[in-house]
Coordinates of C-alpha atoms in Angstrom, one line a residue:
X1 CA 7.0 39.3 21.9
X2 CA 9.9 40.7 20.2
X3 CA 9.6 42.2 16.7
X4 CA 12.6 41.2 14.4
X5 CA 14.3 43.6 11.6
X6 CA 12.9 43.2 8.1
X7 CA 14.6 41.2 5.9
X8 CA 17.0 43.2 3.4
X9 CA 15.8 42.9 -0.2
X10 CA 17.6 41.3 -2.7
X11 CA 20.1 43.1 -5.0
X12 CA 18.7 43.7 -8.8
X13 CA 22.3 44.7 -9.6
X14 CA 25.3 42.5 -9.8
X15 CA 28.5 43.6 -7.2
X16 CA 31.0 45.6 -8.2
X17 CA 33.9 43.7 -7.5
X18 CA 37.3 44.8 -8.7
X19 CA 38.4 42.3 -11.8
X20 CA 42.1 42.5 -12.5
X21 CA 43.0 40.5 -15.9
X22 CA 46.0 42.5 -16.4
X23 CA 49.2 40.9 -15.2
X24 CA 50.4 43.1 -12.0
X25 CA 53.8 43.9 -11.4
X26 CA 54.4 40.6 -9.1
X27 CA 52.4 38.3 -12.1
X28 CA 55.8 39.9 -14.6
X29 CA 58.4 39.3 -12.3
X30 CA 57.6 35.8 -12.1
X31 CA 56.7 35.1 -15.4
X32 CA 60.4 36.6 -16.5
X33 CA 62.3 34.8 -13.8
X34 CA 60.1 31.2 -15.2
X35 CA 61.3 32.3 -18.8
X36 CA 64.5 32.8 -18.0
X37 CA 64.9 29.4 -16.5
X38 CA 62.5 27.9 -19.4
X39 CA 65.2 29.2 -21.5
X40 CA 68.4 27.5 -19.5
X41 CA 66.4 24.3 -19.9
X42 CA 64.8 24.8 -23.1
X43 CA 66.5 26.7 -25.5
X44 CA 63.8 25.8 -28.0
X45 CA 59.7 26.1 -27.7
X46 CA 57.4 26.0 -30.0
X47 CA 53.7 27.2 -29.7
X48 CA 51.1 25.8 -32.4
X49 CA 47.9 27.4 -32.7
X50 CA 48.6 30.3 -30.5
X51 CA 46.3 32.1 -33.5
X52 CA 43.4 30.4 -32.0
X53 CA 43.5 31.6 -28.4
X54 CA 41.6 34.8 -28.1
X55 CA 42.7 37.8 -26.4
X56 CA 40.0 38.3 -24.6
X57 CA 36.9 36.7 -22.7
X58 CA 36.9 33.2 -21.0
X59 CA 39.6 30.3 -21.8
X60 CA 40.1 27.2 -20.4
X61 CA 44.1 25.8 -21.0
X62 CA 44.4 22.3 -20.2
X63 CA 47.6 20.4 -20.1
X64 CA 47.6 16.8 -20.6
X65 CA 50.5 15.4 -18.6
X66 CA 49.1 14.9 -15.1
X67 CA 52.6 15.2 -12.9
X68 CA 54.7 18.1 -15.2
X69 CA 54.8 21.4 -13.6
X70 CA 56.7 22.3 -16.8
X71 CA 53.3 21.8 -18.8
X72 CA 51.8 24.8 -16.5
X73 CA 55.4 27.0 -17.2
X74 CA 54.8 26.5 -20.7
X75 CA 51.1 27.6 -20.6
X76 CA 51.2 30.3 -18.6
X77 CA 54.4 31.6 -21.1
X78 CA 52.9 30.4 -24.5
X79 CA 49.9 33.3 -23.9
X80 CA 50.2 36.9 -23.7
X81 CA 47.4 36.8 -21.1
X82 CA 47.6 36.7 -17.4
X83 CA 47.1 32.7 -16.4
X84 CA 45.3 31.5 -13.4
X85 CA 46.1 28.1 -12.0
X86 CA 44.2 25.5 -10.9
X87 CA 45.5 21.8 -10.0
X88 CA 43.9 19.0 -7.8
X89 CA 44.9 18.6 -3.8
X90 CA 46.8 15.3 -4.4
X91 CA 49.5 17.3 -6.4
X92 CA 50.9 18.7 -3.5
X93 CA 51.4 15.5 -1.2
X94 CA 54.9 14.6 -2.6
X95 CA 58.2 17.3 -2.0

């Protein structure tokens, strides 16, 4: 007979894992290189009801036009917070 290791006991206290919500110094650099080129393109935007997105906690931005990458440029420049992306697998099949 051979006599196995106890099982570790659950953890009572969530993991410590290191949250970054602040835009890092690669998150700037390509949000100002995207807003210069917005601006080449575009040399107007307007944002309605920026008042209504919080500064802090959870958000979900959704854009509407399922095959504009400019929808996710304008998103991630309309807010002062740091954006995270998310888009489905068929998005990438064309060049």
């Amino acid at each position: 007979m051979t006599a196995s290791a106890p099982a570790p006991a659950p953890r009572s206290e969530p993991l410590d894992l290191p949250l970054h919500p602040e835009a890092d110094r690669l998150y700037r650099l390509a949000r100002a290189l995207i807003a210069l080129a917005m601006r080449v393109f575009f040399r107007r935007m307007i944002v309605r009801g920026a008042e209504n997105v919080p500064d802090r906690g959870p958000l979900i931005l959704a854009a509407n036009h399922p095959n504009s990458i400019v929808d996710a440029f304008s998103i991630g420049l309309a807010t002062r917070r740091k954006v995270h992306f998310l888009a489905r697998s068929t998005m990438f099949d064309r060049p």
